[in-house]
Short mmCIF file of C-alpha atoms and ligand atoms in Angstrom, two decimals:
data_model
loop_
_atom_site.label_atom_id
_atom_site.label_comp_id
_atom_site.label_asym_id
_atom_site.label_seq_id
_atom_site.Cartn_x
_atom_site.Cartn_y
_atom_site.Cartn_z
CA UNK A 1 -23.22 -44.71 -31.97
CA UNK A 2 -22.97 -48.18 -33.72
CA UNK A 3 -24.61 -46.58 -37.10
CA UNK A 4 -22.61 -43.32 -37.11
CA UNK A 5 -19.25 -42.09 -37.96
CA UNK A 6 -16.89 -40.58 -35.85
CA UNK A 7 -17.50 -36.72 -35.43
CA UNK A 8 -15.19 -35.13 -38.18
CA UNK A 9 -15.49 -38.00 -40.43
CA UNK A 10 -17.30 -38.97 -43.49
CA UNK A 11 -17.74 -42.03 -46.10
CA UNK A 12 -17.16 -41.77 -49.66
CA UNK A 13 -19.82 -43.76 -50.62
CA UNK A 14 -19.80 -46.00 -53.96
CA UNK A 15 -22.16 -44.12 -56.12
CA UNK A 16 -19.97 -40.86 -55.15
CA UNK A 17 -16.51 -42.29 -55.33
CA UNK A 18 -16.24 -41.39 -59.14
CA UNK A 19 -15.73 -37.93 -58.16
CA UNK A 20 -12.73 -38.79 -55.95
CA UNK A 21 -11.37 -40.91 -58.68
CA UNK A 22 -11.68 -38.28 -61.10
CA UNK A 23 -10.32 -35.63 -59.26
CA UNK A 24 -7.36 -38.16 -57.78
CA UNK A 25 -6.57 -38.75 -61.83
CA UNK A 26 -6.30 -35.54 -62.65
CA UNK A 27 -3.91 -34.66 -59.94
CA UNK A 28 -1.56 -38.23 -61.20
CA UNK A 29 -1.86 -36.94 -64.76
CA UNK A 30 -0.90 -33.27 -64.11
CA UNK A 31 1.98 -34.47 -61.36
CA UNK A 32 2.95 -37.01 -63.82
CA UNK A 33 3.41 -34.70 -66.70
CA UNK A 34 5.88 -32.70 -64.47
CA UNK A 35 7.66 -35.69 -63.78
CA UNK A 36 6.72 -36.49 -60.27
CA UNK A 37 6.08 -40.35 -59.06
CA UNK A 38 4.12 -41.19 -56.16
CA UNK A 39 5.35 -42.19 -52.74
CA UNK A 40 3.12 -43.40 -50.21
CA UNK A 41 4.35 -43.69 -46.80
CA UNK A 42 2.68 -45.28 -43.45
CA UNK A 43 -0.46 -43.94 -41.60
CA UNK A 44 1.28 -43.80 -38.31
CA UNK A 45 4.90 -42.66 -37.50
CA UNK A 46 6.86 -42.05 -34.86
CA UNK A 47 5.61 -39.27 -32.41
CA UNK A 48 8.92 -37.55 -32.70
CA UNK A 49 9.15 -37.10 -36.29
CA UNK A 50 6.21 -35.14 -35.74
CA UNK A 51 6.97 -33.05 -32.60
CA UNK A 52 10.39 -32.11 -34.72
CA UNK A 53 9.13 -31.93 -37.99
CA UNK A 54 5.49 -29.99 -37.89
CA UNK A 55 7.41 -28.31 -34.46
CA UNK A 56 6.26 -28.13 -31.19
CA UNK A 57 4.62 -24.43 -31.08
CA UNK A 58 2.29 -25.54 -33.36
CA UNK A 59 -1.68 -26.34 -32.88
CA UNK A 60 -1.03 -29.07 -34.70
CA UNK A 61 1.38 -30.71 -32.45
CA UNK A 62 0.26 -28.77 -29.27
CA UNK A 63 -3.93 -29.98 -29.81
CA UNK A 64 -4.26 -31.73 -32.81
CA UNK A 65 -2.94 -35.02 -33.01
CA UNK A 66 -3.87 -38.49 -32.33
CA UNK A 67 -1.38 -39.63 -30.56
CA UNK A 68 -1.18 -43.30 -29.07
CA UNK A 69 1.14 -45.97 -27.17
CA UNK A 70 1.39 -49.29 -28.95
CA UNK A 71 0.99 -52.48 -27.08
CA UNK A 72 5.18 -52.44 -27.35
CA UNK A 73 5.08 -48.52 -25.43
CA UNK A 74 6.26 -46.88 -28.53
CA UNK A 75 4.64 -43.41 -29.04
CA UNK A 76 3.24 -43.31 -32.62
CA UNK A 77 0.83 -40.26 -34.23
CA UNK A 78 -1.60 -40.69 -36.65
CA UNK A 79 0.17 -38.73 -39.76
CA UNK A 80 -1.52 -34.99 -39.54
CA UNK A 81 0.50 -33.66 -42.64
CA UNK A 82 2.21 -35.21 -45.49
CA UNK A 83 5.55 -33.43 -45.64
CA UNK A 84 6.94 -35.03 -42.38
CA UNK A 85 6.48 -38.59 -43.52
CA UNK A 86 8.28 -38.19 -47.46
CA UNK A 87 11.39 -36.68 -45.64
CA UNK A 88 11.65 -39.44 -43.35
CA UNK A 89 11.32 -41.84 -45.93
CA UNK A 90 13.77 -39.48 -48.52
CA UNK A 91 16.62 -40.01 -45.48
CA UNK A 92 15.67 -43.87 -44.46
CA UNK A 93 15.76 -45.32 -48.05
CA UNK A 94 19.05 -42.57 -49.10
CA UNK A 95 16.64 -40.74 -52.19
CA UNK A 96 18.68 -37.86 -52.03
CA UNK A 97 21.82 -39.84 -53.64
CA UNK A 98 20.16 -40.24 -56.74
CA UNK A 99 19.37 -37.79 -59.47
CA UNK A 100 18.44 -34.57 -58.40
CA UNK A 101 15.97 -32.54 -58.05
CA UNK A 102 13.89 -36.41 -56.26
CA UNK A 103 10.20 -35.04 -57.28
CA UNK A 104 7.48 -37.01 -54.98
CA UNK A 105 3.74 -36.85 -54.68
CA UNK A 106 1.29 -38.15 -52.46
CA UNK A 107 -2.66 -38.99 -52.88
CA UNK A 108 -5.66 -39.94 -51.43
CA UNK A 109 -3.46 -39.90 -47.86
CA UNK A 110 -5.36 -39.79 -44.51
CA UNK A 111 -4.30 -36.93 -43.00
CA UNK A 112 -5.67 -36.45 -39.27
CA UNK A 113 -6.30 -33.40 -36.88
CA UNK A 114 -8.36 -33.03 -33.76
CA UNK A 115 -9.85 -30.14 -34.96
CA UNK A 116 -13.07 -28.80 -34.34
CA UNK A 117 -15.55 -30.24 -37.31
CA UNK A 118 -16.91 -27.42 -39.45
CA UNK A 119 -17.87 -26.91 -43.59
CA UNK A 120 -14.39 -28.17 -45.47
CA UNK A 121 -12.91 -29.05 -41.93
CA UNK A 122 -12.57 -33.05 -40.80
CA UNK A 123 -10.74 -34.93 -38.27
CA UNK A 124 -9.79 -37.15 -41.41
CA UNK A 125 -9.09 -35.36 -44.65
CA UNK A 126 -7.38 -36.61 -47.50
CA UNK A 127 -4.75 -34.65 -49.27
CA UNK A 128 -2.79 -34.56 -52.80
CA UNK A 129 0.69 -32.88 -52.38
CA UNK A 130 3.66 -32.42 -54.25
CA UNK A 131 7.55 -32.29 -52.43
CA UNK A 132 10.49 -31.41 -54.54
CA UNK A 133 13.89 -32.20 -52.97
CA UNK A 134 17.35 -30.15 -54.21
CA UNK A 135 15.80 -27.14 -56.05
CA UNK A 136 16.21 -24.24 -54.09
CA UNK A 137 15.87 -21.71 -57.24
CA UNK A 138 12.26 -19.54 -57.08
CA UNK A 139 11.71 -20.77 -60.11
CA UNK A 140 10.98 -24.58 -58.78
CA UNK A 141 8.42 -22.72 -56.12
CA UNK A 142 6.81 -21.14 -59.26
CA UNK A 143 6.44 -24.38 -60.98
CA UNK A 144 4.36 -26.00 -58.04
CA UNK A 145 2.42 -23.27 -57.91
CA UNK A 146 1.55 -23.55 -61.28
CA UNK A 147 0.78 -27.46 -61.34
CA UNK A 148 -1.21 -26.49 -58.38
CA UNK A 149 -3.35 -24.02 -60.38
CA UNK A 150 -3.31 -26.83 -63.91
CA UNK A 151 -5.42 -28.88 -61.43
CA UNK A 152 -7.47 -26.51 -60.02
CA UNK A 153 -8.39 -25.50 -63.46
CA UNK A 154 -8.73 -29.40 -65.05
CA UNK A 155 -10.70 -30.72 -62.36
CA UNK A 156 -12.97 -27.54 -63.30
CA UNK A 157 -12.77 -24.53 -60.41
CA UNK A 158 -11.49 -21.07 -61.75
CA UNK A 159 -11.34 -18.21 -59.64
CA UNK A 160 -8.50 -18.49 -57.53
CA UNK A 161 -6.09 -16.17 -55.31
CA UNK A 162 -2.45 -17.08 -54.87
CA UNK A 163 -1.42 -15.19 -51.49
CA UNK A 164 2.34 -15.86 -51.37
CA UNK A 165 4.86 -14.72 -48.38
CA UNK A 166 7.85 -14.81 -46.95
CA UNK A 167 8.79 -15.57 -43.88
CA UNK A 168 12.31 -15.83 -44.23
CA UNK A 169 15.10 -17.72 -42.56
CA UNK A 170 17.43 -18.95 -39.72
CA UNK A 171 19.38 -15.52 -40.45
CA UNK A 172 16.99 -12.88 -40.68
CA UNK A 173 13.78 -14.18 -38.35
CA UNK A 174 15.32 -13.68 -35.25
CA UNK A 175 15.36 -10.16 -36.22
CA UNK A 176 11.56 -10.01 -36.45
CA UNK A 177 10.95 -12.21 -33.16
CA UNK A 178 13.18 -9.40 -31.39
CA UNK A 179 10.85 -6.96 -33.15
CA UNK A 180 7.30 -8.96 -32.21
CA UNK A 181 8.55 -9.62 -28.91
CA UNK A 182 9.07 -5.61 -28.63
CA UNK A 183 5.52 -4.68 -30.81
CA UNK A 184 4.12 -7.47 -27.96
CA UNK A 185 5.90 -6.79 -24.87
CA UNK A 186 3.05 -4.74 -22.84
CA UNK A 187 -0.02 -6.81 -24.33
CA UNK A 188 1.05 -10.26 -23.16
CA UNK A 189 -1.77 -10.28 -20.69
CA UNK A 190 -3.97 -9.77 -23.64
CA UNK A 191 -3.08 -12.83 -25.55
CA UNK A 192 -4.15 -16.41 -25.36
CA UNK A 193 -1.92 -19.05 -23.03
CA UNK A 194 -0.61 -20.68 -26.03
CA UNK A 195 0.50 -17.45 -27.79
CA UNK A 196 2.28 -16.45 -24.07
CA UNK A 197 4.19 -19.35 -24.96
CA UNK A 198 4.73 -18.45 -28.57
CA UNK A 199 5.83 -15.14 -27.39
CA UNK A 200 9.07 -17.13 -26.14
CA UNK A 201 9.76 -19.49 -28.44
CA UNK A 202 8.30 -18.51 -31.86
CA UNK A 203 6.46 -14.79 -31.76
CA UNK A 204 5.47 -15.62 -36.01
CA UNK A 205 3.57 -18.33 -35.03
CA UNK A 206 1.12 -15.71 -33.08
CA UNK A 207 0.26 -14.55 -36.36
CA UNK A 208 -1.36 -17.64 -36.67
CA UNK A 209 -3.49 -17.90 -33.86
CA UNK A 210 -6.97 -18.82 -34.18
CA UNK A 211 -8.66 -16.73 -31.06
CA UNK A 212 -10.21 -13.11 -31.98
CA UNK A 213 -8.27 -11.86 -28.89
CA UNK A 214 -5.13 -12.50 -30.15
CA UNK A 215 -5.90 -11.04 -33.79
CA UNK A 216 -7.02 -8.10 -32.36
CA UNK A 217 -3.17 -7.35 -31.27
CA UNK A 218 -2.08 -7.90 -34.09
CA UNK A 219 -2.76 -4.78 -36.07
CA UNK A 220 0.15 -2.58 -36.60
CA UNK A 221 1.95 -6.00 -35.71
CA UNK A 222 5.58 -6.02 -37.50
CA UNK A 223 6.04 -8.11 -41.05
CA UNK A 224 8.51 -10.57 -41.55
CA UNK A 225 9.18 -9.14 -45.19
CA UNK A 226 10.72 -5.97 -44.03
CA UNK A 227 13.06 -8.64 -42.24
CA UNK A 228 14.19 -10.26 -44.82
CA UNK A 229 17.93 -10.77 -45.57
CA UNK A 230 19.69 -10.24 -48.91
CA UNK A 231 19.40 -13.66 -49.74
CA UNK A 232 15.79 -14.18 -48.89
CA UNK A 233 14.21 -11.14 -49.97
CA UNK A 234 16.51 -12.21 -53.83
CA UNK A 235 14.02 -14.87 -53.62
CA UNK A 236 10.90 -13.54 -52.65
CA UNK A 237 11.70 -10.99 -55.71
CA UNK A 238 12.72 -14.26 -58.26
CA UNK A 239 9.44 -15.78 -56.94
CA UNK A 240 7.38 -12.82 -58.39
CA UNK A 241 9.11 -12.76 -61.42
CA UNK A 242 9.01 -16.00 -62.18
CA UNK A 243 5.13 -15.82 -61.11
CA UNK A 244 4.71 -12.81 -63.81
CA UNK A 245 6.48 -14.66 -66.53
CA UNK A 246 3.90 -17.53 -66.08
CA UNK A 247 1.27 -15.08 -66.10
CA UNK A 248 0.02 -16.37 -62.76
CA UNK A 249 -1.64 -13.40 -61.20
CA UNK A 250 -0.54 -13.22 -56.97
CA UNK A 251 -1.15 -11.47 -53.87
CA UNK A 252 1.33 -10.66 -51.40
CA UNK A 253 -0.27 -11.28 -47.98
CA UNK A 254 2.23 -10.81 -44.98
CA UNK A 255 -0.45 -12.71 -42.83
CA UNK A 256 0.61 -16.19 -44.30
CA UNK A 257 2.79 -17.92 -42.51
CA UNK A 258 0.86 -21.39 -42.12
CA UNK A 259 0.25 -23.66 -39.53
CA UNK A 260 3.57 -25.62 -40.00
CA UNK A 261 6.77 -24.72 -38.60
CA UNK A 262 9.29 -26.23 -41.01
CA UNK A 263 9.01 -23.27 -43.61
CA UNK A 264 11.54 -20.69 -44.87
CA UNK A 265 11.24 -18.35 -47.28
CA UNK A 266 8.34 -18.94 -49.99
CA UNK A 267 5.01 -20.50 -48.00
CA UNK A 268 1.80 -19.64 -49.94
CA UNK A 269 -1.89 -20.90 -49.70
CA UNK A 270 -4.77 -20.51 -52.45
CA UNK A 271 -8.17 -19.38 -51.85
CA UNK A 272 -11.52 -19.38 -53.34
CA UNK A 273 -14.78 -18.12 -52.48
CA UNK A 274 -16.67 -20.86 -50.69
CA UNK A 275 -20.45 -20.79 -50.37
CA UNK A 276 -20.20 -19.81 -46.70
CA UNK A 277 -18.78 -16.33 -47.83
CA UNK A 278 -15.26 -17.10 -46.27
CA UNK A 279 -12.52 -17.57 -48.27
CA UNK A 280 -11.54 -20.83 -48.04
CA UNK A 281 -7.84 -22.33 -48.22
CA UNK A 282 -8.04 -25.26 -50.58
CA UNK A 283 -4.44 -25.94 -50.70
CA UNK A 284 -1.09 -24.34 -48.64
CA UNK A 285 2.74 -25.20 -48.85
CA UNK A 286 6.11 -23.37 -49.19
CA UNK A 287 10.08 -24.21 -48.72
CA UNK A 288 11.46 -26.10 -46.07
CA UNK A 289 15.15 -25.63 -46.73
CA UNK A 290 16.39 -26.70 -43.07
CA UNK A 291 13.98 -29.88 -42.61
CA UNK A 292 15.87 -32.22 -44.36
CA UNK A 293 19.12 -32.15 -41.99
CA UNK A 294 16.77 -31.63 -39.50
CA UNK A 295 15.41 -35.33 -39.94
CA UNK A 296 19.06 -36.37 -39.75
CA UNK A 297 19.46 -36.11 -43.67
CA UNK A 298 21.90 -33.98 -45.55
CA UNK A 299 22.08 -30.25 -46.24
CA UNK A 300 18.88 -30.46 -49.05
CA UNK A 301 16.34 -27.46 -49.82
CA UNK A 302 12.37 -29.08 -50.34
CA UNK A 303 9.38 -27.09 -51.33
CA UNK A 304 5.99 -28.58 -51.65
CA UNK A 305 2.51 -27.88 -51.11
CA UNK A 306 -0.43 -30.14 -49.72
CA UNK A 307 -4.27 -29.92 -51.94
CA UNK A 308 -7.02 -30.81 -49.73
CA UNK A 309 -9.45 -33.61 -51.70
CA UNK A 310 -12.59 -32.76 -49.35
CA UNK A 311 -12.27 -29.17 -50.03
CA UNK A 312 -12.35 -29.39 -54.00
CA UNK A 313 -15.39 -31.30 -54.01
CA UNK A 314 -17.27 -29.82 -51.61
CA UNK A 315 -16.45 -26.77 -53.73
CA UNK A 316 -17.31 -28.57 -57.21
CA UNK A 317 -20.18 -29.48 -55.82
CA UNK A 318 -21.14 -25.91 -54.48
CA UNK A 319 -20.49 -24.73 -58.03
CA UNK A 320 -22.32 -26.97 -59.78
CA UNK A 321 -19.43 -28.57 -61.82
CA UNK A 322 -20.70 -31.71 -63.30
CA UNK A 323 -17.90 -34.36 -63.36
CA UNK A 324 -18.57 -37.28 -66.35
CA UNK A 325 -19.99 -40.15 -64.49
CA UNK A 326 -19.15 -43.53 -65.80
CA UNK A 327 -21.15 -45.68 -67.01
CA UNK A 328 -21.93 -48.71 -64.46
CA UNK A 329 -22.58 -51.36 -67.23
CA UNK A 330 -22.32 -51.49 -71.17
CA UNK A 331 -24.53 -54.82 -70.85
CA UNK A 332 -27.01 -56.73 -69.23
CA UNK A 333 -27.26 -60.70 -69.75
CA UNK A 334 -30.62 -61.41 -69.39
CA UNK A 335 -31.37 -65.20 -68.33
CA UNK A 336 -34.65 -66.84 -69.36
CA UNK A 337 -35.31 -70.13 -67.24
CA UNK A 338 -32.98 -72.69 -65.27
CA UNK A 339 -31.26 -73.82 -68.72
CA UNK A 340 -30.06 -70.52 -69.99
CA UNK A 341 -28.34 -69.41 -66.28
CA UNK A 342 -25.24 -70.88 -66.71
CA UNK A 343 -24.63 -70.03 -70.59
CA UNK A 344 -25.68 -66.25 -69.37
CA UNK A 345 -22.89 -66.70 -66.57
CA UNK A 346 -20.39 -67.92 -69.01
CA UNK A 347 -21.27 -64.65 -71.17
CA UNK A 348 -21.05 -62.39 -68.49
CA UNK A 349 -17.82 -63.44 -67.30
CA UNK A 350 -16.22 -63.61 -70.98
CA UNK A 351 -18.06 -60.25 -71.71
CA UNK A 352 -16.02 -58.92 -68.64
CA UNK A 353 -12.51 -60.82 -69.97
CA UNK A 354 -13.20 -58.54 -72.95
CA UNK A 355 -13.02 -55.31 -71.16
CA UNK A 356 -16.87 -54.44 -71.29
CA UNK A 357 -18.84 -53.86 -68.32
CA UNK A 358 -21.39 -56.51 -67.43
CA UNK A 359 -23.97 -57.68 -65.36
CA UNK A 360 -26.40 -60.60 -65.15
CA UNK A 361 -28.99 -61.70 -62.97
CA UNK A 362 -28.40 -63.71 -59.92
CA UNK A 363 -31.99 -64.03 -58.46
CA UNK A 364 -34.17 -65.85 -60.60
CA UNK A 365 -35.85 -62.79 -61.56
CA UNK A 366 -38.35 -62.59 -64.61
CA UNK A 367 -37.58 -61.44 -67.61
CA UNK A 368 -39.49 -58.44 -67.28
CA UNK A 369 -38.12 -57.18 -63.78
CA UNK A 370 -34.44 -58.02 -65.79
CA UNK A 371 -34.94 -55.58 -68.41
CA UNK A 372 -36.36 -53.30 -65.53
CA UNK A 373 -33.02 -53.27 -63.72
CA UNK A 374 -30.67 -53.29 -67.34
CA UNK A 375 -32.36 -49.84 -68.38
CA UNK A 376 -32.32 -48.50 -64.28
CA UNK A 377 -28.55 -50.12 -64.33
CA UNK A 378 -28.03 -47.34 -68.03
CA UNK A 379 -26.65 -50.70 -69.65
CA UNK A 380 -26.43 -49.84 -73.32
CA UNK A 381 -27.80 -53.23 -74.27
CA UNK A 382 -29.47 -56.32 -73.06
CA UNK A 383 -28.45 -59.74 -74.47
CA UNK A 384 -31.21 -62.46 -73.94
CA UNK A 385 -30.18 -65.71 -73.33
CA UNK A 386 -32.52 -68.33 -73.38
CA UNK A 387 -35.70 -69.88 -75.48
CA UNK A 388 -35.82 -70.70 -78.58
CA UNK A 389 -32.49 -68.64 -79.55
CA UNK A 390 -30.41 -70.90 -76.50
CA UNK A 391 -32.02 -73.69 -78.95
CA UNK A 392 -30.63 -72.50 -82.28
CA UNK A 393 -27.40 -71.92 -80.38
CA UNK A 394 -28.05 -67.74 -80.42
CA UNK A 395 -28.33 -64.93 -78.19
CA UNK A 396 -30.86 -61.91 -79.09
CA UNK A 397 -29.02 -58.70 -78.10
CA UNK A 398 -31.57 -55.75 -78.14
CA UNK A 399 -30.33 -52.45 -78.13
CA UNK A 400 -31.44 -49.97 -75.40
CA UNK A 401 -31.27 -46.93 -77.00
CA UNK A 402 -32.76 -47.44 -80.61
CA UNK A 403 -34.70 -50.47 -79.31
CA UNK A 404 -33.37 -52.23 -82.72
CA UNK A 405 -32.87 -56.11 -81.99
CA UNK A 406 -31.01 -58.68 -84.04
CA UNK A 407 -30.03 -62.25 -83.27
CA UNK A 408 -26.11 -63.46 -83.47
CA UNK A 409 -24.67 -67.19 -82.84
CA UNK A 410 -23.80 -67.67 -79.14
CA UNK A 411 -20.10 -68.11 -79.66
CA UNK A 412 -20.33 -64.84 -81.82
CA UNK A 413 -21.63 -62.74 -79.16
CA UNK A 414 -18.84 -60.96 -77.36
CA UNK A 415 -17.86 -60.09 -80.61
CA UNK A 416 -21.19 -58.44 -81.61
CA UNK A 417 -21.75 -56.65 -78.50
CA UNK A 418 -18.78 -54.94 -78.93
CA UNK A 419 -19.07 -53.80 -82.16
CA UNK A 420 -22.54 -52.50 -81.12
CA UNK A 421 -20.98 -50.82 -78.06
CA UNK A 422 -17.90 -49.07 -80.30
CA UNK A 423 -19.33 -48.52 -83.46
CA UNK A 424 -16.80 -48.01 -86.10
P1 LIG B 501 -1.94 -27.56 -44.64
O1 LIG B 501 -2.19 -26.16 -45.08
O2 LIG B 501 -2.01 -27.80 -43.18
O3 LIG B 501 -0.51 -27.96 -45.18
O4 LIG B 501 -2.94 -28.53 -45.37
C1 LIG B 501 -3.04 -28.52 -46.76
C2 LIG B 501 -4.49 -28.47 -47.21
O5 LIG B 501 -5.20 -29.55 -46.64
C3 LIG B 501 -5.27 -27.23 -46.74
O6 LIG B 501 -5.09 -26.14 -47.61
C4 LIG B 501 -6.70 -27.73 -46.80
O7 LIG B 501 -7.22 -27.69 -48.12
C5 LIG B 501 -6.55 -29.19 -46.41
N1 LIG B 501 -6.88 -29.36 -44.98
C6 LIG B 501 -6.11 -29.08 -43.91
N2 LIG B 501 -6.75 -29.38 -42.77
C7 LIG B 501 -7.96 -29.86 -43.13
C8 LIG B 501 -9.08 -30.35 -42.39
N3 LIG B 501 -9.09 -30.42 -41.08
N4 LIG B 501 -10.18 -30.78 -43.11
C9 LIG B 501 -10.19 -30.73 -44.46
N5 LIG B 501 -9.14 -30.28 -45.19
C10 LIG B 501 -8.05 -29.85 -44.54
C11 LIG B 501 0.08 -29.16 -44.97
O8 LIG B 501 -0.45 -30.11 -44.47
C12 LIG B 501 1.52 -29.22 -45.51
N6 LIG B 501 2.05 -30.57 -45.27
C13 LIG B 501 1.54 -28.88 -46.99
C14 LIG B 501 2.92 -28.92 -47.55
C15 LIG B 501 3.47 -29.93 -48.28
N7 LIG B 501 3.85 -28.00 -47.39
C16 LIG B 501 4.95 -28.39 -48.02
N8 LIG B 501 4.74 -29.54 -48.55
#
């Protein structure tokens, strides 16, 4: 127990965490180009936010979160989506006020479900995602889906499908409950408790439900796009255009209408073909238009999307997609005897004021099992401090690759071993 994780968890351990880093500065660069700046909001919130937010017919507030009392008897949840969190903290600090459209982004947040642990699932996963607030053209749903897809393809996966939906609004999705809850009526006894419930409160959500039971119902089952009003299905058809004129090829898939239930109109999710033959869905968002005031904050439409981290690299990794691996150290100060250790630490540390990457020895080692660890370390070059050269007041730097050594004054050296590093 001690020596292991939780179930659902996993360490990003350091010879790994490059990967992270370089897929995290991808997603800052690309969100940065389209003007986004990053917010970063608390772990915890209030339990409400949640059960009115992310909405109470869904698994993720009905089974999924971790939900705790504080020692002051406040109910507070363990964040299981981003969105939630970036409206609360749009209404609390007044973000709205300012210029318009507020552009956000969140990264490397801890997001956390109580779901069962499978390939690309966790009970902690970390998410990138994108909210724009007061752009309720198609076109702004477009644009995320395209930054979505610029990261996709810089961090190096191709072969994606866009399946977009839409699952309309406060005007024209009572119409399809009333035609679910008629398409449903004599096969309640067939469905799952939870979807009973569903069948009540929110029939789309049953669309949703993971149990084979339940899917099995659902074949001739009503779609919510021959619901849609004037005004929504003018934006479903602005979507696709503005899709086409990006040259961003899309599916329409009526079964997509995500696990959340802030949405109306656009949601989408993108897919790619995992290892395990399934599909899997590496990222998923749409427009919230009514969450906003429903937070307590003005009349505002949002539309966002969240990228999940663990589910890139696991498939990078399935793909073989070799991501550049820095280098640990440029150079290796190699002491030789008790006189030259602290003129080697006063090298290392000015080599490392200087920007290059450095390491020295801190056990005494011989010189041998020195240069043993510089060329396991990849250091570029090893400077030798010590014997006769600490005499003349010198340090021999030997270069690892060509093997080609010279000698340079002492109080020359961070000079040299930078030139020899970036060569001209
Ligand atoms: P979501 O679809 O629930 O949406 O999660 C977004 C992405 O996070 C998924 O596509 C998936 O890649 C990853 N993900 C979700 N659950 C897990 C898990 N248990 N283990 C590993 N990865 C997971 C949201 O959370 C919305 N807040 C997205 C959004 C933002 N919509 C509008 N704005």
């Amino acid at each position: 127990m001690l020596t292991q994780a939780p179930r659902g968890t996993k360490d990003v351990l350091p010879r790994e965490s490059y990967r992270w880093q370089r897929v995290e500065a991808i997603c800052r660069e690309v969100a940065a180009r389209a003007g986004y700046l990053e917010i970063r909001t608390p772990v915890f919130e209030h339990t409400e936010l949640f059960l009115r937010g992310v909405g109470d017919t869904t698994d993720i507030v009905q089974k999924e979160m971790y939900t705790f009392e504080d020692k002051g008897g406040r109910s507070l949840t363990l964040k299981p989506e981003g969105t939630a969190g970036a409206v609360r903290a749009l209404v609390e600090h007044s973000l709205y006020a300012g210029i318009l459209p507020v552009k956000m982004y969140y990264l490397g947040a801890p997001i956390f479900r109580y779901e069962a642990p499978q390939s690309g699932r966790y009970r902690e996963h970390h998410q990138f995602g994108c909210e724009v607030f007061g752009a309720a053209e198609p076109t702004c749903d477009a644009e995320i889906i395209a930054l979505l897809i610029r990261v996709l393809e810089e961090v190096g996966l191709a072969g994606l499908t866009v399946n977009i939906n839409s699952i309309g609004c406060s005007h024209c999705r009572p119409l399809y409950h009333k035609a679910m809850r008629v398409y449903l009526g004599d096969r309640l006894s067939l469905l799952c408790a939870t979807c009973n419930q569903r069948f009540a409160h929110n029939p789309l959500r049953i669309l949703d439900c993971k149990s084979e039971n339940c899917q099995a119902q659902l074949g001739d089952a009503p779609e919510m796009l021959n619901f849609l009003c004037e005004g929504c299905q003018k934006h479903f058809d602005g979507l696709m255009e503005a899709l086409t004129a990006l040259g961003i090829p899309y599916q329409v898939n009526p079964r997509i209408v995500r696990g959340l239930d802030y949405y109306t109109r656009t949601v989408f999710e993108i897919e790619m073909q995992s290892d395990t033959g399934a599909p899997l869905a590496v990222c998923g968002g749409g427009r919230y238009d009514r969450l906003v005031e429903a937070l307590g904050g003005p009349s505002m439409p949002g539309m966002g999307f969240g990228l999940g981290i663990e589910r890139v690299l696991m498939l990078l990794n399935q793909r073989e997609v070799i991501l550049p691996e820095p280098r640990l150290y440029d150079a290796y100060v190699a002491a030789l005897g008790p006189d030259s250790r602290m003129p080697a630490l006063r090298l290392t540390h000015a080599l490392r004021a200087a920007g290059i990457k450095a390491e020295m020895d801190h056990a005494a080692r011989s010189l041998k099992a020195q240069f043993k660890s510089a060329d396991k370390l990849g250091a570029g070059l090893v400077a030798l401090v010590g014997g006769d050269e600490l005499a003349r007041g010198a340090v021999r730097i030997r270069d690892m690759r060509s093997k080609e050594e010279k000698e340079v004054p002492l109080a020359e050296a961070v000079a040299a071993i930078h030139a020899i590093l970036q060569p001209v």
